[in-house]
JSON list of C-alpha atoms in Angstrom, two decimals:
[
{"chain": "A", "resi": 1, "resn": "UNK", "atom": "CA", "xyz": [34.92, 2.85, 17.74]},
{"chain": "A", "resi": 2, "resn": "UNK", "atom": "CA", "xyz": [32.12, 2.62, 20.29]},
{"chain": "A", "resi": 3, "resn": "UNK", "atom": "CA", "xyz": [30.73, 5.96, 19.19]},
{"chain": "A", "resi": 4, "resn": "UNK", "atom": "CA", "xyz": [30.55, 4.79, 15.56]},
{"chain": "A", "resi": 5, "resn": "UNK", "atom": "CA", "xyz": [28.66, 1.65, 16.58]},
{"chain": "A", "resi": 6, "resn": "UNK", "atom": "CA", "xyz": [26.30, 3.70, 18.73]},
{"chain": "A", "resi": 7, "resn": "UNK", "atom": "CA", "xyz": [25.64, 6.08, 15.84]},
{"chain": "A", "resi": 8, "resn": "UNK", "atom": "CA", "xyz": [25.05, 3.16, 13.44]},
{"chain": "A", "resi": 9, "resn": "UNK", "atom": "CA", "xyz": [22.62, 1.62, 15.94]},
{"chain": "A", "resi": 10, "resn": "UNK", "atom": "CA", "xyz": [20.76, 4.93, 16.26]},
{"chain": "A", "resi": 11, "resn": "UNK", "atom": "CA", "xyz": [20.55, 5.28, 12.48]},
{"chain": "A", "resi": 12, "resn": "UNK", "atom": "CA", "xyz": [19.26, 1.72, 12.13]},
{"chain": "A", "resi": 13, "resn": "UNK", "atom": "CA", "xyz": [16.63, 2.24, 14.80]},
{"chain": "A", "resi": 14, "resn": "UNK", "atom": "CA", "xyz": [15.55, 5.48, 13.17]},
{"chain": "A", "resi": 15, "resn": "UNK", "atom": "CA", "xyz": [15.25, 3.72, 9.81]},
{"chain": "A", "resi": 16, "resn": "UNK", "atom": "CA", "xyz": [13.21, 0.87, 11.30]},
{"chain": "A", "resi": 17, "resn": "UNK", "atom": "CA", "xyz": [11.02, 3.40, 13.11]},
{"chain": "A", "resi": 18, "resn": "UNK", "atom": "CA", "xyz": [10.31, 5.33, 9.91]},
{"chain": "A", "resi": 19, "resn": "UNK", "atom": "CA", "xyz": [9.47, 2.14, 8.00]},
{"chain": "A", "resi": 20, "resn": "UNK", "atom": "CA", "xyz": [7.23, 0.94, 10.84]},
{"chain": "A", "resi": 21, "resn": "UNK", "atom": "CA", "xyz": [5.47, 4.31, 10.99]},
{"chain": "A", "resi": 22, "resn": "UNK", "atom": "CA", "xyz": [4.78, 4.42, 7.26]},
{"chain": "A", "resi": 23, "resn": "UNK", "atom": "CA", "xyz": [3.56, 0.83, 7.09]},
{"chain": "A", "resi": 24, "resn": "UNK", "atom": "CA", "xyz": [1.28, 0.67, 10.11]},
{"chain": "A", "resi": 25, "resn": "UNK", "atom": "CA", "xyz": [0.02, 4.18, 10.85]},
{"chain": "A", "resi": 26, "resn": "UNK", "atom": "CA", "xyz": [-2.72, 4.56, 8.29]},
{"chain": "A", "resi": 27, "resn": "UNK", "atom": "CA", "xyz": [-6.47, 4.32, 8.39]},
{"chain": "A", "resi": 28, "resn": "UNK", "atom": "CA", "xyz": [-7.91, 1.90, 10.92]},
{"chain": "A", "resi": 29, "resn": "UNK", "atom": "CA", "xyz": [-9.86, -0.02, 8.25]},
{"chain": "A", "resi": 30, "resn": "UNK", "atom": "CA", "xyz": [-7.36, 0.34, 5.41]},
{"chain": "A", "resi": 31, "resn": "UNK", "atom": "CA", "xyz": [-7.77, 2.35, 2.23]},
{"chain": "A", "resi": 32, "resn": "UNK", "atom": "CA", "xyz": [-11.18, 3.63, 1.20]},
{"chain": "A", "resi": 33, "resn": "UNK", "atom": "CA", "xyz": [-12.61, 2.10, -1.97]},
{"chain": "A", "resi": 34, "resn": "UNK", "atom": "CA", "xyz": [-15.27, 3.57, -4.22]},
{"chain": "A", "resi": 35, "resn": "UNK", "atom": "CA", "xyz": [-18.52, 1.63, -4.16]},
{"chain": "A", "resi": 36, "resn": "UNK", "atom": "CA", "xyz": [-19.16, 1.89, -7.89]},
{"chain": "A", "resi": 37, "resn": "UNK", "atom": "CA", "xyz": [-16.00, 0.05, -8.99]},
{"chain": "A", "resi": 38, "resn": "UNK", "atom": "CA", "xyz": [-16.76, -2.92, -11.24]},
{"chain": "A", "resi": 39, "resn": "UNK", "atom": "CA", "xyz": [-16.26, -6.30, -9.64]},
{"chain": "A", "resi": 40, "resn": "UNK", "atom": "CA", "xyz": [-14.12, -9.04, -11.16]},
{"chain": "A", "resi": 41, "resn": "UNK", "atom": "CA", "xyz": [-17.10, -11.30, -11.88]},
{"chain": "A", "resi": 42, "resn": "UNK", "atom": "CA", "xyz": [-19.28, -8.77, -13.71]},
{"chain": "A", "resi": 43, "resn": "UNK", "atom": "CA", "xyz": [-20.69, -9.84, -17.05]},
{"chain": "A", "resi": 44, "resn": "UNK", "atom": "CA", "xyz": [-19.39, -6.61, -18.58]},
{"chain": "A", "resi": 45, "resn": "UNK", "atom": "CA", "xyz": [-15.81, -7.85, -18.14]},
{"chain": "A", "resi": 46, "resn": "UNK", "atom": "CA", "xyz": [-16.51, -11.18, -19.81]},
{"chain": "A", "resi": 47, "resn": "UNK", "atom": "CA", "xyz": [-17.97, -9.86, -23.10]},
{"chain": "A", "resi": 48, "resn": "UNK", "atom": "CA", "xyz": [-16.03, -10.20, -26.33]},
{"chain": "A", "resi": 49, "resn": "UNK", "atom": "CA", "xyz": [-14.72, -6.99, -27.88]},
{"chain": "A", "resi": 50, "resn": "UNK", "atom": "CA", "xyz": [-16.65, -5.62, -30.87]},
{"chain": "A", "resi": 51, "resn": "UNK", "atom": "CA", "xyz": [-15.48, -6.88, -34.29]},
{"chain": "A", "resi": 52, "resn": "UNK", "atom": "CA", "xyz": [-13.16, -4.70, -36.35]},
{"chain": "A", "resi": 53, "resn": "UNK", "atom": "CA", "xyz": [-14.53, -3.41, -39.71]}
]
């Protein structure tokens, strides 16, 4: 019984370790973004679509 609990504890710690590693071991400043992406407040986004013929 003790061995099963020890194995379950080891599996849980391994799972938590993998989740922690994938969440927090990335780039220091987060993901890189392209500089030429349109911003939310651009006038281009606020124009009406062209009329349909």
